[in-house]
mmCIF file of C-alpha atoms in Angstrom:
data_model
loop_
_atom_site.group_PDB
_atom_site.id
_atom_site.type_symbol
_atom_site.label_atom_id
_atom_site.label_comp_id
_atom_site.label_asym_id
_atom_site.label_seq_id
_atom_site.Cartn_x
_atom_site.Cartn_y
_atom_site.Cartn_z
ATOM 1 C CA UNK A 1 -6.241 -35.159 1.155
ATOM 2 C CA UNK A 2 -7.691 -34.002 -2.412
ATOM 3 C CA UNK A 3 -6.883 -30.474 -3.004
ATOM 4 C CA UNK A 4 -10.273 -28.693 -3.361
ATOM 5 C CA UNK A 5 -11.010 -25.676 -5.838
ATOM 6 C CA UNK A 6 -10.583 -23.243 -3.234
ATOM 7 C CA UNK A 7 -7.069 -24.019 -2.629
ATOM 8 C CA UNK A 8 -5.926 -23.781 -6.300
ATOM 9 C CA UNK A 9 -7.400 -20.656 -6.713
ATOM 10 C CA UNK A 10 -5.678 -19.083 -3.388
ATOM 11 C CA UNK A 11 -1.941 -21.059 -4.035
ATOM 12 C CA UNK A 12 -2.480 -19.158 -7.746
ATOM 13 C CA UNK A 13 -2.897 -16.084 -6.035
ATOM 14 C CA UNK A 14 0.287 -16.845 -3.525
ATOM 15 C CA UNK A 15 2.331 -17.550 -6.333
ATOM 16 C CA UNK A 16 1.081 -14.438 -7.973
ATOM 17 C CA UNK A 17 2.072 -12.386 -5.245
ATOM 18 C CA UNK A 18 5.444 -13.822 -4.932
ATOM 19 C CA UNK A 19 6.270 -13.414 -8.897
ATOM 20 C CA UNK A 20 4.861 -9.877 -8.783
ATOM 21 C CA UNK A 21 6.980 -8.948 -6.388
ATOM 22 C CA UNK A 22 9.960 -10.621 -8.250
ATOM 23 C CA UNK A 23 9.467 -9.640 -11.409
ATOM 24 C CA UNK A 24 6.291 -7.084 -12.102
ATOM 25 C CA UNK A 25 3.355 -7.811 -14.000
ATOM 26 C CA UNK A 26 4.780 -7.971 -17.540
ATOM 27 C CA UNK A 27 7.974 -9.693 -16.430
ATOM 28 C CA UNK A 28 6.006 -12.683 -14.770
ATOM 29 C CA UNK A 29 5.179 -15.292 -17.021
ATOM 30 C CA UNK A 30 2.032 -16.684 -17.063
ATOM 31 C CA UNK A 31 3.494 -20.331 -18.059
ATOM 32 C CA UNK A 32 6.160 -20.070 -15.010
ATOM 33 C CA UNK A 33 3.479 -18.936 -13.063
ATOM 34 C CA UNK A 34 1.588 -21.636 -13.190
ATOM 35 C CA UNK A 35 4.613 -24.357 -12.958
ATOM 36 C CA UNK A 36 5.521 -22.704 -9.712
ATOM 37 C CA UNK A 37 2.030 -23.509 -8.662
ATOM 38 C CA UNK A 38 1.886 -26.720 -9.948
ATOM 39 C CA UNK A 39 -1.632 -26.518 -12.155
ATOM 40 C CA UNK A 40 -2.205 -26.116 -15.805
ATOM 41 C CA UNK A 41 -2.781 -22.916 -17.908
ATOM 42 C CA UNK A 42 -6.366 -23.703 -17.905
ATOM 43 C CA UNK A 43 -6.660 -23.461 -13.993
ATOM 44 C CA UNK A 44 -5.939 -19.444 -14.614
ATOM 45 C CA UNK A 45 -8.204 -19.527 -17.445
ATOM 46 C CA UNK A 46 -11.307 -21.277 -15.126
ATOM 47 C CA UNK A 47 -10.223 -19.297 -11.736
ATOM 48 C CA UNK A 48 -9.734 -15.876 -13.311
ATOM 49 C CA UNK A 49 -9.479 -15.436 -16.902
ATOM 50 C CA UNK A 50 -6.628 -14.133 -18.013
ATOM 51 C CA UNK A 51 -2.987 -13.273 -16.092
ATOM 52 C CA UNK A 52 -4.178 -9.639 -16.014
ATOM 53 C CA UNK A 53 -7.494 -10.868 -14.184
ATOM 54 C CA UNK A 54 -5.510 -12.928 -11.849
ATOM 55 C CA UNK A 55 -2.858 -9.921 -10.816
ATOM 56 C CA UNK A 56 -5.431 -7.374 -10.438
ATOM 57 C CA UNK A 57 -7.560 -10.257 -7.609
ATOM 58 C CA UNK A 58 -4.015 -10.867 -6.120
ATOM 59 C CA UNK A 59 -4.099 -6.909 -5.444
ATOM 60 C CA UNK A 60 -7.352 -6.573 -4.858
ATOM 61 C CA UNK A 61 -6.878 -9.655 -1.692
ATOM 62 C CA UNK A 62 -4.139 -7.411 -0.239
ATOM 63 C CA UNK A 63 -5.022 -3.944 -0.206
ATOM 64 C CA UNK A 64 -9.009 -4.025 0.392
ATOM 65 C CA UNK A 65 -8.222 -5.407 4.054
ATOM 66 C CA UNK A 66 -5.918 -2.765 4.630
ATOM 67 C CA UNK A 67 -8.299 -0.079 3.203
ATOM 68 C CA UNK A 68 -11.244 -1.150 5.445
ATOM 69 C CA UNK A 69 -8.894 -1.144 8.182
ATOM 70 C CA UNK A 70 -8.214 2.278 7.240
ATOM 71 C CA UNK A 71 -11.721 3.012 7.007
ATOM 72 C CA UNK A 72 -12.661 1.430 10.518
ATOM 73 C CA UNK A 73 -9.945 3.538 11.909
ATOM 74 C CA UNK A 74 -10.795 6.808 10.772
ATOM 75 C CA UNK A 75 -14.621 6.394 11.723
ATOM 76 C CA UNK A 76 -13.414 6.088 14.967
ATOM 77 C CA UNK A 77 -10.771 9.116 14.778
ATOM 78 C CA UNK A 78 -14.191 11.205 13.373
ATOM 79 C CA UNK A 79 -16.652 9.978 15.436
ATOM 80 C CA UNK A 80 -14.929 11.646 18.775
ATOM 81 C CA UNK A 81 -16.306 14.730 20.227
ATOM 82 C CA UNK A 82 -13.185 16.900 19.589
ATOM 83 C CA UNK A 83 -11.927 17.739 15.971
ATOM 84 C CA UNK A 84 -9.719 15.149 14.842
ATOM 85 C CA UNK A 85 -6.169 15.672 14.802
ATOM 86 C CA UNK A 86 -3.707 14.782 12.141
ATOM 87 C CA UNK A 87 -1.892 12.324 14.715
ATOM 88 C CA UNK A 88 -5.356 10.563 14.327
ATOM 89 C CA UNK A 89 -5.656 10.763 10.985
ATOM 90 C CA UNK A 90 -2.139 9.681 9.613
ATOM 91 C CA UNK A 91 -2.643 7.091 12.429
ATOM 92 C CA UNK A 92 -5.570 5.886 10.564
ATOM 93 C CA UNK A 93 -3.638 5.836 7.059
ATOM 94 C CA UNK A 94 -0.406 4.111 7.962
ATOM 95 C CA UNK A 95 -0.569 1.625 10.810
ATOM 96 C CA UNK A 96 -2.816 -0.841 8.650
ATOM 97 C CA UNK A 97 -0.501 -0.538 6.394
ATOM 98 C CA UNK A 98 2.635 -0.948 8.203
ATOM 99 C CA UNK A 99 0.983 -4.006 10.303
ATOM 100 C CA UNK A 100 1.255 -5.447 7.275
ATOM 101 C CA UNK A 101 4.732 -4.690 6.267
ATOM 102 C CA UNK A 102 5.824 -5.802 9.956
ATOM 103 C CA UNK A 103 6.207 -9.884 9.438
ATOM 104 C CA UNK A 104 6.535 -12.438 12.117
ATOM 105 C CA UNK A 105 10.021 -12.177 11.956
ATOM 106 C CA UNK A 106 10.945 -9.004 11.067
ATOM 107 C CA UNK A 107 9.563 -7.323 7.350
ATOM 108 C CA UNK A 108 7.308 -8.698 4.963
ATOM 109 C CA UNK A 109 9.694 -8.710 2.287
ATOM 110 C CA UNK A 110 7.087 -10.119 -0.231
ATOM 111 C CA UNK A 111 4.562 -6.955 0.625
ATOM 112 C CA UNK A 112 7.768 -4.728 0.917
ATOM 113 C CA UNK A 113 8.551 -5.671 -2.786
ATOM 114 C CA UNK A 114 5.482 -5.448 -4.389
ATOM 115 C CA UNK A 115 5.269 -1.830 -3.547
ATOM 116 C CA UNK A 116 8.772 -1.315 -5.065
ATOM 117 C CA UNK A 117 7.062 -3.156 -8.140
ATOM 118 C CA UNK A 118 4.114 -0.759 -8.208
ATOM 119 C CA UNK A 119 7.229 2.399 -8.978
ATOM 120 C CA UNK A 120 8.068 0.479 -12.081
ATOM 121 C CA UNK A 121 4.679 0.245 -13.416
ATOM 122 C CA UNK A 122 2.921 2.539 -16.485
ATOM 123 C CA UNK A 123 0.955 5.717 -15.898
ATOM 124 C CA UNK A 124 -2.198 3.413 -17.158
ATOM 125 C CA UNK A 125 -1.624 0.746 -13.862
ATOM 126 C CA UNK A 126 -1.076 3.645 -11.939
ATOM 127 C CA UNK A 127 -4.639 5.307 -12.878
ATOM 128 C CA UNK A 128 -6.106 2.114 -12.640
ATOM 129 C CA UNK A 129 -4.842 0.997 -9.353
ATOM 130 C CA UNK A 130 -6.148 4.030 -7.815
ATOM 131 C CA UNK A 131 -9.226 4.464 -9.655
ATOM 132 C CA UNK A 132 -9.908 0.867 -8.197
ATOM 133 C CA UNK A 133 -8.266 0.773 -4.814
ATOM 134 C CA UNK A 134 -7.509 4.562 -3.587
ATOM 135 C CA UNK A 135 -10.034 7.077 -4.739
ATOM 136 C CA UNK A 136 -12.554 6.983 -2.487
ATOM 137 C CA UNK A 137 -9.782 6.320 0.151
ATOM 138 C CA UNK A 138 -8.125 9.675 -0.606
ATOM 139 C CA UNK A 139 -11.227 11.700 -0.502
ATOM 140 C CA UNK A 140 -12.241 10.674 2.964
ATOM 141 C CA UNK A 141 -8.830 11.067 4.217
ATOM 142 C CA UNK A 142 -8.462 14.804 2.557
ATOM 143 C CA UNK A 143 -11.831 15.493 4.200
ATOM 144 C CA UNK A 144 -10.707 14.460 7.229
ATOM 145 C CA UNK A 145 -7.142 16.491 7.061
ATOM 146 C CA UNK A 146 -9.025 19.713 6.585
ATOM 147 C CA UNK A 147 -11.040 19.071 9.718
ATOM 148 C CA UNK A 148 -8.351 18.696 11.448
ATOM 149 C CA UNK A 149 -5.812 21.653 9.731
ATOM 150 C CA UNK A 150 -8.721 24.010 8.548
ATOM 151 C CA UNK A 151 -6.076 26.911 7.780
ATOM 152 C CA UNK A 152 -4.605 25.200 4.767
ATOM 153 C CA UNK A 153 -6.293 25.861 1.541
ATOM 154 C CA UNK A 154 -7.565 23.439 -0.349
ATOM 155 C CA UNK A 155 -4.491 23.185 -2.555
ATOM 156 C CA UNK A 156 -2.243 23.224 -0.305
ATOM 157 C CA UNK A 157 -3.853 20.112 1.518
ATOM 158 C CA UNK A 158 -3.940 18.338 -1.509
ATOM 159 C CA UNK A 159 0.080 19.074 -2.278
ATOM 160 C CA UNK A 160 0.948 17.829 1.347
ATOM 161 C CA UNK A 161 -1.498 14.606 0.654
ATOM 162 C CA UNK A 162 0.526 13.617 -2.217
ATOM 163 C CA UNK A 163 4.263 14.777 -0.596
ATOM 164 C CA UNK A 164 3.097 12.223 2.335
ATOM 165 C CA UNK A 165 1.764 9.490 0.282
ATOM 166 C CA UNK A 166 4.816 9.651 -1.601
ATOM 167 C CA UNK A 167 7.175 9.576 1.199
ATOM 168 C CA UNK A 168 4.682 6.504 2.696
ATOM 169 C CA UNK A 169 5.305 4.482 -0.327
ATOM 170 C CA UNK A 170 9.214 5.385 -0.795
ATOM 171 C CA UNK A 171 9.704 4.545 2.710
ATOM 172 C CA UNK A 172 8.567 0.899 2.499
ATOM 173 C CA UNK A 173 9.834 0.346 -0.665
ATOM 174 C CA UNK A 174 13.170 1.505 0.242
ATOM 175 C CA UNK A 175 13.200 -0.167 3.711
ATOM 176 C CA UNK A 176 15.804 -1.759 3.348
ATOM 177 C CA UNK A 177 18.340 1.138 2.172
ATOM 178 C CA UNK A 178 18.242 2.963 6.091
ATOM 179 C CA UNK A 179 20.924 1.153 7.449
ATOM 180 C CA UNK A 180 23.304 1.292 4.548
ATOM 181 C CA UNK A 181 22.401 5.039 3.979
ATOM 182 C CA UNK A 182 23.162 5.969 7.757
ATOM 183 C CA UNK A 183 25.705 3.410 8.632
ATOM 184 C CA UNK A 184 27.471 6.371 11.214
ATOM 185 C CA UNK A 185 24.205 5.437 12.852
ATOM 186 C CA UNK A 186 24.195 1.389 13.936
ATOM 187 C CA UNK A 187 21.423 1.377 15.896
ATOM 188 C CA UNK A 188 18.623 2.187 13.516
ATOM 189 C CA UNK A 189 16.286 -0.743 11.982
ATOM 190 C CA UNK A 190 14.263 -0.391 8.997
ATOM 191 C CA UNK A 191 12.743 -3.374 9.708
ATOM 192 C CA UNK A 192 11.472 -2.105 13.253
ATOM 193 C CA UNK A 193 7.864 -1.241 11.243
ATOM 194 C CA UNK A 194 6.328 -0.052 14.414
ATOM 195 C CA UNK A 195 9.229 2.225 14.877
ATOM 196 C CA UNK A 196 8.799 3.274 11.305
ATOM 197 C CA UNK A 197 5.384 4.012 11.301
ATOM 198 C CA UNK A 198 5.120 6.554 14.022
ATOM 199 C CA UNK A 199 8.666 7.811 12.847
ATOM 200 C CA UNK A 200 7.235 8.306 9.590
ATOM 201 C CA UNK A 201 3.490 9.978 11.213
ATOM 202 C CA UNK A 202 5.675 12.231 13.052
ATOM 203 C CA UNK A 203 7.649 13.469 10.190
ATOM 204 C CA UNK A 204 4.202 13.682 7.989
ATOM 205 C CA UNK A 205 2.484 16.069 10.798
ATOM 206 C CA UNK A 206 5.466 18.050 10.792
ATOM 207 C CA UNK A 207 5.243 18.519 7.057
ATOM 208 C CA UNK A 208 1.246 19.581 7.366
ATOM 209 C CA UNK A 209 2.047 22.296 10.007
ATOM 210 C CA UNK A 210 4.760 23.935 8.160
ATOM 211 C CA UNK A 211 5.063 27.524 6.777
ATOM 212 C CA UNK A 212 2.807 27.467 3.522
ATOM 213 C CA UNK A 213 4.500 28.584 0.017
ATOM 214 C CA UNK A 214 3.961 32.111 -0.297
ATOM 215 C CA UNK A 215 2.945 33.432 -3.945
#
């Protein structure tokens, strides 16, 4: 069967996803990149452009799902006729998320390293990706926090948001580190991501409804 355009363009992105999460954006080369997918340079050049092009549609094809997921999610948490609750909203913020980490046979290791990747990145790739991907995101889901814990200032909602984003993003990029960091414990599984998730919810509510820092 002749390969059509449509398949070099998503094996490029594959392959894209797979050296990102080896070796970061300026560690991949573009050359190796393109052996591994078995086209020529000009393939990136007539699908995307350039090797930064390419990268930023790679992200763009995994985290816009999970964002409208996200979205979908916390319209329904709002639309309710009670004030949403944080359960609801972290609900909203994670699971997508973690459904994705969660592969069919245990983690996504690909997805799992690409957000270790994204730690190692500039302050520029960091404004960008969120200026691109997250900004909006963050707004609704501040909104929606101070609905749902309306005796936080402001401020103080805004410090938690970034604790528990934080702790999202170093707990899947660190999955793997649980077992060897508890070993006393044999039982736990980082790669459980369903356990994780509402672990990790739990631990984030309990953070919001804490004693606030008194000046």
């Amino acid at each position: 069967m002749l390969e059509t355009v449509q398949d070099t363009r998503q094996r490029l992105l594959e392959v894209a996803e797979q050296f990102y999460a080896e070796r970061g954006f300026e560690g991949t080369s573009l050359r190796s990149l393109t052996d591994a997918a078995g086209v020529n340079l000009a393939a990136v050049n007539y699908h995307f452009g350039s090797k930064r092009n390419l990268m930023w549609e790679m992200f763009s094809a995994r985290i816009e799902p999970i964002n409208t997921q996200r979205m979908f999610l916390l319209d329904k948490v709002l639309a309710g006729p009670e004030l949403p609750t944080l359960e609801g909203v972290f609900d909203a913020l994670l699971v997508p998320v973690f459904d994705v980490a969660q592969g069919p046979n245990g983690a996504n290791l690909i997805f799992l390293r690409m957000i270790g990747r994204v730690f190692s990145e500039s302050e520029e790739f960091w404004h960008q990706l969120h200026n691109q991907f997250f900004d909006v995101l963050c707004r609704r889901f501040l909104d929606a926090i101070v609905l749902a814990e309306p005796k936080l200032s402001p401020e103080e909602v805004a410090w938690r948001f970034h604790f528990s984003i934080a702790t999202m993003l170093g707990a899947l990029g660190t999955h793997k580190s649980l077992n060897r960091n508890c070993a006393s414990v044999p039982t736990l599984n980082g790669n459980d991501m369903d356990e994780t998730c509402l672990r990790l919810r739990n631990f984030i509510c309990a953070g919001f409804r804490g004693a606030q820092l008194k000046p």
